[in-house]
Coordinates of C-alpha atoms and ligand atoms in Angstrom, one line a residue:
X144 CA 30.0 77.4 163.0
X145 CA 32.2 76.4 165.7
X146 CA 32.7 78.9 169.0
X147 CA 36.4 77.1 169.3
X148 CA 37.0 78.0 165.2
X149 CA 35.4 80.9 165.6
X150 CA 35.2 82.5 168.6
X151 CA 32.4 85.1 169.5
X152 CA 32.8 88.7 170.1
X153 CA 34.9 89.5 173.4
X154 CA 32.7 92.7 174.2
X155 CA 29.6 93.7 173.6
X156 CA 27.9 96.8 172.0
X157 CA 27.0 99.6 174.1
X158 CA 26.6 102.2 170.8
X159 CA 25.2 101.7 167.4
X160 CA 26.0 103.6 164.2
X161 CA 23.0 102.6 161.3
X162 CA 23.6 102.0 158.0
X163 CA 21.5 101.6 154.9
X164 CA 21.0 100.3 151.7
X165 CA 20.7 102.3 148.8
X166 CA 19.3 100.5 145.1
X167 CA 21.4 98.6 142.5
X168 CA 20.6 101.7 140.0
X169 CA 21.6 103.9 142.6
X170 CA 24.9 102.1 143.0
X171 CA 25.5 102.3 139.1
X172 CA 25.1 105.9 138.7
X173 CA 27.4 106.3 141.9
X174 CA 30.3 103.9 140.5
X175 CA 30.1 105.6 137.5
X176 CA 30.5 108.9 139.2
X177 CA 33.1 107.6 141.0
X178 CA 35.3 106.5 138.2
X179 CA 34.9 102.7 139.3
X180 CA 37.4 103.5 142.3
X181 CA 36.0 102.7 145.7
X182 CA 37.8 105.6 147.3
X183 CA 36.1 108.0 145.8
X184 CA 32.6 106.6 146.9
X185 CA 31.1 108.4 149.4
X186 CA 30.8 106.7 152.7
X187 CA 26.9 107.5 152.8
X188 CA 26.7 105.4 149.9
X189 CA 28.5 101.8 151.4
X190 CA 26.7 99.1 153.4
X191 CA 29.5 97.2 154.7
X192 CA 32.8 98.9 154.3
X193 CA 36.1 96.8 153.8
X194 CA 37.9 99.1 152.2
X195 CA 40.6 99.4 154.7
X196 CA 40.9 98.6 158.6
X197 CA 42.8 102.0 158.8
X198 CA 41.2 104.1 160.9
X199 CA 38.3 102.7 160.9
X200 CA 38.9 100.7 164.5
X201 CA 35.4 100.7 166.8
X202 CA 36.8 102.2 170.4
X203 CA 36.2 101.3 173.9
X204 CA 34.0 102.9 176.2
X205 CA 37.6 103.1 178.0
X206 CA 39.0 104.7 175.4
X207 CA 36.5 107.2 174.7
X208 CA 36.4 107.8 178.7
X209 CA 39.8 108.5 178.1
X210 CA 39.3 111.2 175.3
X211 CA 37.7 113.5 177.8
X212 CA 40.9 113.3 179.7
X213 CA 42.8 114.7 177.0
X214 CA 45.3 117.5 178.1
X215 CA 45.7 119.8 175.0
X216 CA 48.9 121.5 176.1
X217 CA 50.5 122.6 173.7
X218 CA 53.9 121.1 174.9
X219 CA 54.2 118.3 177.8
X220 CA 50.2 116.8 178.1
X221 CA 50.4 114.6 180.0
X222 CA 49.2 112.4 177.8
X223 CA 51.6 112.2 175.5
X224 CA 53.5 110.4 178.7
X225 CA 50.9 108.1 179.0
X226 CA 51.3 107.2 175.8
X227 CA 55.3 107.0 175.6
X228 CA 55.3 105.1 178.6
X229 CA 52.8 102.7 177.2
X230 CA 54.7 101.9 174.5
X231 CA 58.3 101.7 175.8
X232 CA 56.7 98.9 178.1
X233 CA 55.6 96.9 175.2
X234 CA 57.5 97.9 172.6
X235 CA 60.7 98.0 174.6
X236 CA 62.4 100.8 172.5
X237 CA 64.1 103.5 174.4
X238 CA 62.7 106.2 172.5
X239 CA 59.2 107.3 171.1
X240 CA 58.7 110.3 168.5
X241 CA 54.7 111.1 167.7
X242 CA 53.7 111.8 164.7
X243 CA 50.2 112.6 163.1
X244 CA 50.1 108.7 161.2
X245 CA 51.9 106.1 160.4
X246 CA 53.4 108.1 157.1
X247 CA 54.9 110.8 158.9
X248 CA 56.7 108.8 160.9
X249 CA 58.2 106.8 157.6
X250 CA 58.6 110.6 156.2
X251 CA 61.4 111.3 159.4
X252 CA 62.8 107.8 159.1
X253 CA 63.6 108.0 155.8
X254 CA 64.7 111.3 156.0
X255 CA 67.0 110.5 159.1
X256 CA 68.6 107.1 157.7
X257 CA 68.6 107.2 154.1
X258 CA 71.8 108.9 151.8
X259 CA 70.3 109.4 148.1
X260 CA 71.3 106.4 146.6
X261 CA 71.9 103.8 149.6
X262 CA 69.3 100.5 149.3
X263 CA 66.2 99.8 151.5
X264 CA 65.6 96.1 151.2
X265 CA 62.3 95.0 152.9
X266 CA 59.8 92.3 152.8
X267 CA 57.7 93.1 149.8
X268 CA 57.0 96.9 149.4
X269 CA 53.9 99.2 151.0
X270 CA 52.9 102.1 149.4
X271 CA 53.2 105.1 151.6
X272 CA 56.9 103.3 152.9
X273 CA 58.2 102.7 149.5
X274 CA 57.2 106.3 148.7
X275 CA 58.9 108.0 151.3
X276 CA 62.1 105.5 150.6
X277 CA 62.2 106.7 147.1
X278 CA 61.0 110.6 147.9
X279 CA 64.2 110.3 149.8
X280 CA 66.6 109.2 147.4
X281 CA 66.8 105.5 148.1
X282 CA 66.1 102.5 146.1
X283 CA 63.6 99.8 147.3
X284 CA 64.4 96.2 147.0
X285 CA 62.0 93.5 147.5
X286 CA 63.9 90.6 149.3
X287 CA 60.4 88.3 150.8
X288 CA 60.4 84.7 149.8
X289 CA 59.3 83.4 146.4
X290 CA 56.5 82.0 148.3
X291 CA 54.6 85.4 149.4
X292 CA 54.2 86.4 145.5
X293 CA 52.1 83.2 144.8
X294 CA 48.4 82.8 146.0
X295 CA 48.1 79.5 146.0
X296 CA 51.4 78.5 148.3
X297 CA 49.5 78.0 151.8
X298 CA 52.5 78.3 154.3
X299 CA 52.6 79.7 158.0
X300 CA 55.1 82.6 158.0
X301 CA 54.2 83.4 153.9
X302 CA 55.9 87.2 155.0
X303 CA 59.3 86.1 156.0
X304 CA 62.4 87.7 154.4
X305 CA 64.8 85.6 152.1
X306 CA 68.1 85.5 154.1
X307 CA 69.8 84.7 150.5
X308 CA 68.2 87.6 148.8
X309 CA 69.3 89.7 151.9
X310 CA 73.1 88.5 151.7
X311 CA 73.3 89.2 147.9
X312 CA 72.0 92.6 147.8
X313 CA 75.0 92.8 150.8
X314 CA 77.1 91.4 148.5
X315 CA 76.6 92.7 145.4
X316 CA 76.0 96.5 146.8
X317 CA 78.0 96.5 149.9
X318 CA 77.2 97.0 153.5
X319 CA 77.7 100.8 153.5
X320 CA 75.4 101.3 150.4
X321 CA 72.1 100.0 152.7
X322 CA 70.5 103.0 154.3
X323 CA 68.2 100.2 156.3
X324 CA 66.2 96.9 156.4
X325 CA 62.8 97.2 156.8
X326 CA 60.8 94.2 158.0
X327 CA 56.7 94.6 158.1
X328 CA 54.9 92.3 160.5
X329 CA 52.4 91.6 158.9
X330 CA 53.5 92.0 155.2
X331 CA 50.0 93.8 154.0
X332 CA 50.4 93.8 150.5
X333 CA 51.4 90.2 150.2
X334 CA 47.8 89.1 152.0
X335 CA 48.3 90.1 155.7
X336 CA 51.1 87.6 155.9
X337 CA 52.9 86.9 159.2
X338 CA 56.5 86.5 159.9
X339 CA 58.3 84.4 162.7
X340 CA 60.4 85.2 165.5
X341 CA 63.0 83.2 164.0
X342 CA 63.0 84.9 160.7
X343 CA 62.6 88.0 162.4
X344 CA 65.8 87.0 164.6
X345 CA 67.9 85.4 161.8
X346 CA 67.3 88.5 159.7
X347 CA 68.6 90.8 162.4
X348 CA 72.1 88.7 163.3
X349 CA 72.5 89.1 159.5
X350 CA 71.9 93.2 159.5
X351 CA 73.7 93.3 162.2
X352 CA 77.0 91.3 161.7
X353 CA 77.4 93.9 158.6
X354 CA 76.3 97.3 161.1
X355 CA 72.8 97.6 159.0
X356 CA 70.3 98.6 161.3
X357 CA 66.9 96.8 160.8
X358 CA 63.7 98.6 161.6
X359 CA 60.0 97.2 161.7
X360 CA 57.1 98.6 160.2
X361 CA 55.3 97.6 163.1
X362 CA 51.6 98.7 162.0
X363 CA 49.9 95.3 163.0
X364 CA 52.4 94.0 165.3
X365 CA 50.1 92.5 167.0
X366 CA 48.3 90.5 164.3
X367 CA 52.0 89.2 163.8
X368 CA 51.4 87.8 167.2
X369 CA 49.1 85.6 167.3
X370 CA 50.2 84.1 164.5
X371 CA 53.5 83.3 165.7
X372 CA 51.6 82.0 169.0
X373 CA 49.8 79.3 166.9
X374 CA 52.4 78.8 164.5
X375 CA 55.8 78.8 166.1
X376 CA 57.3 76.0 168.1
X377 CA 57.7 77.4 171.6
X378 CA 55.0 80.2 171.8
X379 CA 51.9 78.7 172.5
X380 CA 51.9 79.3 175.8
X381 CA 53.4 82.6 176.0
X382 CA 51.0 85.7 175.8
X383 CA 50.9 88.5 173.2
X384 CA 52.3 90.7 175.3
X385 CA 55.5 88.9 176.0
X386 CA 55.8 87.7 171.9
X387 CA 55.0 91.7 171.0
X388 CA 57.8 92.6 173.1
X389 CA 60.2 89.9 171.9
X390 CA 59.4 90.9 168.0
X391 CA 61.0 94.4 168.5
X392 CA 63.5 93.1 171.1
X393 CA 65.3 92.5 167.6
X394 CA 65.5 95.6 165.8
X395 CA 66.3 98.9 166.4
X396 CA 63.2 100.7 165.6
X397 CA 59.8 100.6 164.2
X398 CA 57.0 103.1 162.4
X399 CA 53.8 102.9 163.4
X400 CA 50.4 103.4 162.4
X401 CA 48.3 104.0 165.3
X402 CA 45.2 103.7 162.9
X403 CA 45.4 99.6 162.4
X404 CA 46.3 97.5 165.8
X405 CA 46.6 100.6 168.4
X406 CA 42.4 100.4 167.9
X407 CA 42.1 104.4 167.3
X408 CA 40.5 106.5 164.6
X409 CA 44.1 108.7 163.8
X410 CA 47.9 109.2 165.1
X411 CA 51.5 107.3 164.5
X412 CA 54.9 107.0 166.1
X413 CA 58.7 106.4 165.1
X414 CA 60.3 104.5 168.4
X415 CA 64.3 104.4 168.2
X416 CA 67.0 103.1 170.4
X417 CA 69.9 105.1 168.6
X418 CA 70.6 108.4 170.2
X419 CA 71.5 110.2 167.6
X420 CA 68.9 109.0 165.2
X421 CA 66.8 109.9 167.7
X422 CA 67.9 113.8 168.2
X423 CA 67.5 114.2 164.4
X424 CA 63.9 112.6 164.4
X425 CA 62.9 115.5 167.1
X426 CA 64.0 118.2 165.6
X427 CA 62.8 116.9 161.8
X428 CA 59.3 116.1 163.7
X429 CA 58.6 119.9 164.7
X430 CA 59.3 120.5 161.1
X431 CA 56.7 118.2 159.9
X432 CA 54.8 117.2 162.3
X433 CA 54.2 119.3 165.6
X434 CA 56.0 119.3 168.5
X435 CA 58.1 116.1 170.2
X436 CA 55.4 116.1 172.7
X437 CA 52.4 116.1 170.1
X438 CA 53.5 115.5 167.0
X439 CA 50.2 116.3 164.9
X440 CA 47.9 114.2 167.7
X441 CA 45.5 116.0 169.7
X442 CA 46.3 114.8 173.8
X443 CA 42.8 113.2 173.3
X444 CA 43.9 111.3 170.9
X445 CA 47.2 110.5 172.2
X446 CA 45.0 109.0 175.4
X447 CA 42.8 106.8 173.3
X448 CA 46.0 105.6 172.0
X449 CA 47.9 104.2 175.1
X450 CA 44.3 103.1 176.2
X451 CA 43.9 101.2 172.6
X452 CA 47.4 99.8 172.7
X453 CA 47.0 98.3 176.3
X454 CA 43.6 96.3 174.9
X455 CA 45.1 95.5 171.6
X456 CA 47.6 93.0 173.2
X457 CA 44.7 91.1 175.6
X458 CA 44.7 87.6 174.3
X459 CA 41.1 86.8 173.9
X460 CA 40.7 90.4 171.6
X461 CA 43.0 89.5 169.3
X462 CA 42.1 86.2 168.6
X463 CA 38.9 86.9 168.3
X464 CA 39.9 89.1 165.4
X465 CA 42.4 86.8 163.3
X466 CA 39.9 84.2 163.5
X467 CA 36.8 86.6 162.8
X468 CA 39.1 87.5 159.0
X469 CA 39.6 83.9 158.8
X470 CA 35.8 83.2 158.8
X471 CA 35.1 85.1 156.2
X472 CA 38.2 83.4 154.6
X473 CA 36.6 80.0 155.1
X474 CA 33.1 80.8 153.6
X475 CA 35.0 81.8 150.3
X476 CA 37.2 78.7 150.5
X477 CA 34.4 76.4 150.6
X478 CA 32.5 78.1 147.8
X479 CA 35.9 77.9 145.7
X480 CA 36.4 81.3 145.3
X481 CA 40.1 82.0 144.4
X482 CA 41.9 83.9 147.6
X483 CA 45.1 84.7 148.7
X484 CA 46.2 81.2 151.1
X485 CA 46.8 81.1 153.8
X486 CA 44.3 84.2 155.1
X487 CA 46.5 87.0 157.2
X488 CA 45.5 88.9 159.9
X489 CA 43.7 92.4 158.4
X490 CA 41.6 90.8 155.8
X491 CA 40.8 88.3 153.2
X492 CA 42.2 88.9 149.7
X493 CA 40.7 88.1 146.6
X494 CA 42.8 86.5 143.8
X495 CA 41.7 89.0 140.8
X496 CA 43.9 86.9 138.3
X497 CA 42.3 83.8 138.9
X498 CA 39.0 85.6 139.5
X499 CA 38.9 86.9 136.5
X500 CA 40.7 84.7 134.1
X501 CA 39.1 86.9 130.5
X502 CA 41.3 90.0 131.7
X503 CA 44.5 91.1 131.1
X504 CA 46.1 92.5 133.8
X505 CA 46.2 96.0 131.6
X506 CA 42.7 95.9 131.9
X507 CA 43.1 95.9 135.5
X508 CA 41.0 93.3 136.7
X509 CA 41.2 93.7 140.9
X510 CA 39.8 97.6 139.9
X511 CA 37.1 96.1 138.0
X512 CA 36.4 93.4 140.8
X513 CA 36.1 95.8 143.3
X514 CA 33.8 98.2 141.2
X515 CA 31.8 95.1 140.7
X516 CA 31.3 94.1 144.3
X517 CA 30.4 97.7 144.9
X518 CA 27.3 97.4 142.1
X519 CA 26.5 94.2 143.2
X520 CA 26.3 94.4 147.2
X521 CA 26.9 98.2 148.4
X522 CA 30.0 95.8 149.9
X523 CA 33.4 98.2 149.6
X524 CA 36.9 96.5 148.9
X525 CA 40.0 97.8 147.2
X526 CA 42.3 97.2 144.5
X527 CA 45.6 95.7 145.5
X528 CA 47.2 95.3 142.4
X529 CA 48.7 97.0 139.1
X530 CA 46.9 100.2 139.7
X531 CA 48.8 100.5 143.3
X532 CA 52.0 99.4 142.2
X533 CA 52.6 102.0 140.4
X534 CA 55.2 103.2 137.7
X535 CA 59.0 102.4 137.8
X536 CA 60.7 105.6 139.1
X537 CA 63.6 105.6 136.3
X538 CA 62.0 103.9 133.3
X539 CA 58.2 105.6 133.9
X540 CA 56.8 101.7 133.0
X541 CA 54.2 100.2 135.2
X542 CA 55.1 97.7 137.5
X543 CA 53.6 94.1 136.8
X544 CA 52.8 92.7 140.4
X545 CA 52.5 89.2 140.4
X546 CA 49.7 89.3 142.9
X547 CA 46.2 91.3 141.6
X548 CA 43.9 91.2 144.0
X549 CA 40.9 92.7 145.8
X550 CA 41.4 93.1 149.9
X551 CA 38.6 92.9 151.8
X552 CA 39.6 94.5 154.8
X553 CA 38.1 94.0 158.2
X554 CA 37.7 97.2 160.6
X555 CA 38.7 95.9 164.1
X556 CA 35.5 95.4 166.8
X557 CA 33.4 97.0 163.9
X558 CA 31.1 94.1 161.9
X559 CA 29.4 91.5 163.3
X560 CA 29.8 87.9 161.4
X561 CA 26.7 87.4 160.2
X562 CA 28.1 90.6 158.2
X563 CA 30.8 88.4 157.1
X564 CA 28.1 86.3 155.7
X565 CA 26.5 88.6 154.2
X566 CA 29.8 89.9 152.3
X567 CA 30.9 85.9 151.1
X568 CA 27.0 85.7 149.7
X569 CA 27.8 88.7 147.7
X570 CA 31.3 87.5 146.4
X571 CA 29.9 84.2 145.8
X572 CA 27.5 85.5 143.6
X573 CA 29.9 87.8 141.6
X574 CA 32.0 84.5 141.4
X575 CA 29.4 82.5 140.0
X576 CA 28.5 85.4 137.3
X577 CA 32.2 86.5 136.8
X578 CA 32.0 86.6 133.0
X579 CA 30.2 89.6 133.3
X580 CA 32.9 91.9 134.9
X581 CA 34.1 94.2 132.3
X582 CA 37.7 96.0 132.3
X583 CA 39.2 99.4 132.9
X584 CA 41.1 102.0 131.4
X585 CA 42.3 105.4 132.8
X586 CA 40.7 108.5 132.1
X587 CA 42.7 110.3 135.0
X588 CA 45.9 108.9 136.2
X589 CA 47.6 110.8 139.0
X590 CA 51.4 110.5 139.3
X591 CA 51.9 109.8 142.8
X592 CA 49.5 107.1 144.8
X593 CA 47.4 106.8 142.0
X594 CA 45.3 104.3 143.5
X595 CA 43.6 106.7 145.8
X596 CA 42.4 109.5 142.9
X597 CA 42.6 107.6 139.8
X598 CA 39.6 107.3 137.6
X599 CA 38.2 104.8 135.1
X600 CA 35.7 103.9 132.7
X601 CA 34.5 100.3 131.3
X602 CA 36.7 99.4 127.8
Ligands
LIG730 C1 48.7 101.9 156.8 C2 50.1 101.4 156.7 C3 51.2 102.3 156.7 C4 51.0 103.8 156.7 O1 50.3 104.3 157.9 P1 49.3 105.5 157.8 O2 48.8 105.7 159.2 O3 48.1 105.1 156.9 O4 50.0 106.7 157.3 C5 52.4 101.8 156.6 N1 52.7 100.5 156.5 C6 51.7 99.6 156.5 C7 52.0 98.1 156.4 C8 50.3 100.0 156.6 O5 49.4 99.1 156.5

């Protein structure tokens, strides 16, 4: 294991949180219980949780310093201008609206920018964004490259948008009838994939030649980042925080979740340049959210957040953690294991259709995967597949995604890599005995974000 490949852990650990592990009968009863869906295991009951890197960041002793700082004003703490002059420095927007997560601030942007009926074109859809698109009368429409929907295509920017897909939902729908393009760095559902500063550029001059605004869903901005500092001509040696600042020197606005790269535990934010967008987000966000000045975050929160922002862009942190995802990419690779190539930035995704060749994918084989794991390891994943995609809001069909897969997401600063090792053992395993995972069929199946609730039992 190579320090260069892989390099170790730029801190180290001042506080320790135990974990245990419970029996393989124990785990039986409990996935049964939880109609084979990993969110509704209890945490008690998980050894090594990769269910999501939302949230579930490990803070500094900075940050945490910071949290007893916390002015809880009700209007005008001053941290909340900490935290908007943090991220006007590195976001370089002129204008920050808080909101309680990443969701509430795609709730006021689609709200604000979307007529019922326009389009929203973005690179691949994510749940909560594509709901709140919809919820608010527009109409998704996926326009990444061919590329992102096949596992096996190992490119460098896999998450760029198709320029040609762009200029033909321009065409064909007209300029006027696109609320907004929407470009996620990184695209999570297609693997954590990154896209470039050119694409990123390129895509802009095209939004903007026709007066569509473009707006990022900047969630793991950073991530984006260090890829395009490894993989772009021209940006080796420039630092995160100069290539951070020159991704949104493009758009003319972004959501955020300040649960993935902002390294807290809660809180969002909408940034805009537009005044007039920007008026409308305020008074929407004391609707919704709390006031301009708050917006659903406590001011400790909001202090561990322009603490966690200013860390997140330090060079050595974050490529400690896109190489730390990659590891446990590698192991997999070497074992053969089928996975989403090349491996992105949050975590490594496991290719459920090559996985597990005997199911259909109405028998949902990434939800029996992941149920499997769980049984097999105490190691918690997620489904990323039929089950999250969802139903066709017109016709009431399901959507057939052409990627089904399991995401083993890595929290930020949380596991150590032996961990990692641990988790490939246990995949490895289930690969070599993958015969014996059995399907799924609904027994509850909710009608919004039915991955989250939704419960199963073996065919
Ligand atoms: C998590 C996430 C969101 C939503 O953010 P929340 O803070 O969970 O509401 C939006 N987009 C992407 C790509 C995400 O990963």
């Amino acid at each position: 294991m190579s320090s260069e490949l892989y390099p170790a852990e730029p801190f180290r650990i001042k506080s320790v949180e135990f974990v245990k592990m419970n029996t393989r009968e124990e785990r039986e009863r409990i996935a049964k219980e939880a109609g084979y869906n990993t969110f509704l295991i209890n945490s008690e009951d998980v050894y090594i949780d990769l269910l999501t890197d939302s949230g579930t960041n490990a803070m500094s002793d900075n940050q945490w310093a910071g949290m007893m700082l916390g002015d809880e004003a009700y209007a005008g703490s001053r941290n909340w201008y900490h935290l908007e002059e943090t991220v006007k420095e590195l976001f370089g927007f002129k204008h920050v609206v808080p909101t309680h997560q990443g969701r509430g601030a795609e709730n006021l942007l689609s709200k604000i920018a979307i007529k019922p009926g326009q389009y929203v074109p973005g690179n691949m859809y994510f749940t909560t964004t594509r709901y709140h698109q919809e919820a608010n009368g527009g109409i998704f429409v996926d326009i990444i490259r061919d590329e992102a929907h096949d596992s096996t295509i190992d490119i460098p920017f896999k998450g760029n948008i198709d320029l040609n897909k762009l200029q033909k939902v321009i065409d064909e729908q007209g300029a006027e009838n696109i609320a907004y393009v929407c470009c996620a760095i990184t695209v999570n559902l297609a693997g954590g994939q990154p896209v470039s500063i050119q694409n990123i550029r390129e895509t802009s001059e095209l939004c903007h030649k026709y007066g569509i605004k473009m707006f990022m869903d900047a969630t793991r901005c950073v991530e984006n980042a260090y890829f395009i500092k490894e993989r772009e001509e021209g940006y080796a040696n420039k630092s995160i925080k100069e290539i951070v600042l020159e991704e949104f020197s493009y758009a003319d606005g972004c959501t955020m979740s300040g649960k993935k790269d902002c390294l807290t535990n809660i809180g969002g934010f909408l940034c805009l340049n537009d005044e007039e967008l920007f008026l409308a987000a305020k008074e929407m966000v004391v609707v919704f959210e709390g006031m301009p000045s708050y917006g659903g975050m406590a001011g400790r929160d909001m202090e561990a957040m322009a603490r966690g922002l200013k860390e997140s862009v330090q060079d050595e942190y974050i490529e400690y953690r896109v190489k730390q995802v990659r590891y446990l990419g590698d192991r997999l690779l070497e074992a053969g294991v089928p996975i989403v190539e090349p491996v992105g930035g949050h975590a490594v995704f496991l290719d459920a259709r090559r996985f597990c060749p005997h199911l259909t994918q109405d028998e949902f084989p990434a939800q029996a995967l992941a149920a499997q794991l769980y049984i097999d390891s105490s190691v918690r994943s997620m489904e990323r597949g039929i089950i999250s995609a969802g139903r066709d809001k017109a016709t009431g069909k399901n959507h057939y995604p052409k990627l089904e897969t399991v995401r083993l997401t890595i929290p930020r600063r949380v596991y150590t890599y032996k961990h990692m090792d641990i988790v490939a053992e246990a995949v490895i395993n289930l690969y070599k005995n993958r015969d014996e995972i059995r399907g799924l069929k609904w027994v509850y199946e909710p009608k919004q974000l039915r991955f989250f609730t939704g419960r199963f039992e073996h065919i």
